[in-house]
Coordinates of C-alpha atoms in Angstrom, one line a residue:
M2 CA 12.6 6.0 5.5
N3 CA 15.8 4.1 5.1
F4 CA 17.4 5.6 2.0
N5 CA 20.5 3.4 2.4
R6 CA 18.9 0.2 1.3
I7 CA 16.7 -1.0 -1.6
V8 CA 14.8 -4.3 -1.4
C9 CA 14.8 -5.8 -4.9
F10 CA 12.1 -8.2 -5.5
D11 CA 10.8 -10.5 -8.3
L12 CA 7.5 -12.3 -8.8
E13 CA 6.8 -15.5 -10.6
M14 CA 3.2 -16.2 -11.5
C15 CA 1.2 -19.0 -12.7
C16 CA 1.4 -19.0 -16.5
W17 CA 0.2 -21.1 -19.4
N18 CA 0.4 -21.3 -23.2
D19 CA -3.1 -22.5 -24.0
G20 CA -4.6 -19.2 -25.1
R21 CA -5.4 -17.7 -21.7
D22 CA -4.2 -14.2 -20.9
P23 CA -0.8 -14.8 -19.1
K24 CA -1.2 -11.6 -17.0
T25 CA -3.9 -13.1 -14.9
G26 CA -2.0 -15.8 -13.1
E27 CA -1.6 -15.8 -9.3
I28 CA 1.8 -15.2 -7.7
I29 CA 3.6 -18.5 -6.9
E30 CA 7.1 -17.2 -5.9
I31 CA 8.5 -14.0 -4.4
G32 CA 12.3 -13.6 -4.4
L33 CA 13.9 -10.7 -2.5
A34 CA 17.5 -9.4 -2.3
E35 CA 18.3 -6.4 -0.1
L36 CA 21.1 -4.1 -1.3
D37 CA 23.0 -1.8 1.1
L38 CA 23.8 1.3 -1.0
D39 CA 26.6 2.4 1.3
T40 CA 28.6 -0.8 1.0
G41 CA 27.3 -2.3 -2.2
E42 CA 26.7 -5.6 -0.3
I43 CA 23.6 -7.7 -0.8
V44 CA 22.9 -8.2 2.8
R45 CA 19.9 -10.5 2.7
R46 CA 18.2 -12.8 0.3
T47 CA 15.1 -15.0 0.5
Q48 CA 12.6 -16.9 -1.5
H49 CA 9.0 -17.5 -0.7
Y50 CA 6.7 -20.0 -2.4
V51 CA 3.1 -18.9 -2.5
K52 CA 0.1 -21.3 -2.7
P53 CA -2.3 -20.0 -5.3
E54 CA -5.9 -20.0 -4.3
H55 CA -7.4 -20.4 -7.8
D56 CA -4.8 -21.2 -10.4
E57 CA -2.9 -24.4 -11.1
I58 CA 0.7 -24.6 -12.1
S59 CA 0.8 -25.8 -15.7
E60 CA 3.5 -27.9 -17.3
F61 CA 4.5 -24.8 -19.3
C62 CA 4.8 -22.8 -16.0
T63 CA 7.1 -25.5 -14.6
E64 CA 9.1 -25.5 -17.7
L65 CA 9.6 -21.7 -17.7
T66 CA 10.1 -21.2 -13.9
G67 CA 11.4 -24.6 -12.7
I68 CA 8.6 -24.5 -10.0
K69 CA 6.8 -27.8 -9.7
P70 CA 3.3 -28.2 -8.3
Q71 CA 4.8 -30.6 -5.6
V72 CA 7.2 -27.9 -4.4
I73 CA 4.3 -25.4 -4.0
H74 CA 2.2 -28.0 -2.3
K75 CA 5.0 -28.9 0.2
N76 CA 6.6 -25.5 0.7
G77 CA 4.0 -22.9 -0.3
K78 CA 2.2 -20.7 2.1
P79 CA -0.7 -18.3 1.7
L80 CA 0.2 -14.9 0.3
A81 CA -1.1 -13.1 3.5
E82 CA 1.4 -15.1 5.6
I83 CA 4.3 -14.4 3.2
L84 CA 3.5 -10.6 3.0
R85 CA 3.6 -10.4 6.9
S86 CA 6.9 -12.2 6.9
I87 CA 8.4 -9.9 4.3
E88 CA 7.2 -6.8 6.2
S89 CA 8.6 -8.1 9.5
K90 CA 12.0 -9.3 8.1
F91 CA 12.7 -6.7 5.4
G92 CA 10.8 -3.7 6.9
G93 CA 7.7 -2.4 5.2
K94 CA 7.0 1.3 5.1
H95 CA 10.5 2.2 6.1
K96 CA 12.2 0.6 3.1
I97 CA 12.3 1.3 -0.6
Y98 CA 11.3 -1.7 -2.8
G99 CA 12.2 -2.0 -6.4
A100 CA 11.6 -4.4 -9.2
W101 CA 12.2 -4.7 -13.0
G102 CA 9.1 -3.2 -14.5
H103 CA 5.6 -3.3 -13.0
D104 CA 5.7 -6.1 -10.4
D105 CA 4.3 -3.6 -8.0
R106 CA 1.1 -3.4 -10.1
I107 CA 0.8 -7.2 -10.2
L108 CA 1.3 -7.4 -6.4
H109 CA -1.2 -4.5 -5.7
A110 CA -3.8 -6.1 -8.0
E111 CA -3.5 -9.5 -6.3
C112 CA -3.5 -7.9 -2.8
A113 CA -6.6 -5.9 -3.7
A114 CA -8.4 -9.0 -5.1
K115 CA -7.6 -10.9 -1.8
G116 CA -8.2 -8.0 0.6
L117 CA -4.5 -7.9 1.6
K118 CA -2.1 -5.1 2.5
V119 CA 1.0 -4.6 0.3
P120 CA 4.1 -4.7 2.6
F121 CA 5.6 -1.5 1.3
T122 CA 4.7 2.1 0.3
E123 CA 7.7 3.3 -1.7
Y124 CA 8.4 1.6 -5.0
I125 CA 11.0 2.2 -7.8
N126 CA 10.7 0.8 -11.3
L127 CA 14.3 -0.1 -11.8
A128 CA 13.8 -0.8 -15.5
M129 CA 12.7 2.8 -16.0
I130 CA 15.7 4.1 -14.0
F131 CA 18.1 2.0 -16.1
R132 CA 16.6 3.1 -19.4
L133 CA 16.9 6.8 -18.4
Q134 CA 20.7 6.5 -18.4
R135 CA 22.3 8.4 -21.3
H136 CA 24.5 5.5 -22.4
V137 CA 21.6 3.1 -22.8
K138 CA 20.6 3.2 -26.4
K139 CA 18.3 0.2 -26.4
K140 CA 15.3 1.6 -24.4
R141 CA 13.2 -1.5 -24.6
C142 CA 15.2 -4.3 -23.0
G143 CA 14.7 -7.0 -20.4
Q144 CA 16.7 -7.4 -17.2
R145 CA 19.1 -9.9 -18.7
A146 CA 19.9 -7.6 -21.7
A147 CA 20.3 -4.6 -19.2
M148 CA 22.8 -6.6 -17.3
E149 CA 24.8 -7.2 -20.5
I150 CA 24.7 -3.5 -21.2
A151 CA 26.0 -2.9 -17.7
G152 CA 28.8 -5.4 -18.2
L153 CA 27.4 -8.0 -15.7
E154 CA 27.1 -11.7 -16.4
W155 CA 23.8 -13.3 -15.4
E156 CA 24.1 -15.8 -12.6
G157 CA 21.7 -18.7 -12.2
R158 CA 18.5 -19.8 -13.8
Q159 CA 16.3 -17.0 -15.3
H160 CA 12.7 -16.9 -14.2
S161 CA 13.4 -18.0 -10.7
G162 CA 12.3 -15.2 -8.4
Y163 CA 15.2 -15.9 -6.0
V164 CA 17.8 -15.7 -8.8
D165 CA 16.1 -12.8 -10.7
A166 CA 15.9 -10.7 -7.5
Y167 CA 19.6 -11.3 -6.7
N168 CA 20.6 -10.3 -10.3
L169 CA 18.5 -7.3 -10.0
A170 CA 20.2 -6.2 -6.8
R171 CA 23.6 -6.6 -8.6
L172 CA 22.3 -4.5 -11.5
T173 CA 20.9 -1.9 -9.0
R174 CA 24.3 -1.6 -7.5
T175 CA 25.5 -0.1 -10.9
L176 CA 22.7 2.4 -10.8
F177 CA 23.1 3.8 -7.2
C178 CA 26.5 2.9 -5.9
D179 CA 29.7 4.9 -6.6
S180 CA 32.3 3.4 -9.0
E181 CA 34.6 2.4 -6.1
T182 CA 31.9 0.4 -4.4
Q183 CA 30.9 -1.2 -7.7
E184 CA 34.5 -2.2 -8.4
K185 CA 34.7 -4.0 -5.0
H186 CA 31.9 -6.3 -6.1
K187 CA 32.9 -7.3 -9.6

């Protein structure tokens, strides 16, 4: 196990505002940003568009995430192919993966439904780790609010897996890197 790195990831899923349960949408984007805990450097970032098998990308989803159906049609790949790529490029069982909240459950559920293997075995809920800090008074907060509490400015468009994973890696630096390493990256 490589305890010197955390692969931060963020999922974007099909979503809608027409009365359906928003938690049932298929994954359409996976953003990843790998943080080296020794140096505080974000050493690798990537974005994968996923072609959903059953869901369509609604206008609401495009408005929220910025992901257009045409982008998925042109650049999207099957989830199985993307998971193999993530495992080969980022390392699977030898790396620790982390997300804000329960993206692991979403990924596990979709993988189970499609008969796929999740590309990692170790997972950290970074929202829980953040909220356990003594100075955090607001225990129910989103990632953007957590960044403000940590004194970090959000960079980029929210609800982009690529951007959200990068910002999560920046926030994770404040959780696990010493103050000198953090200071180098402000």
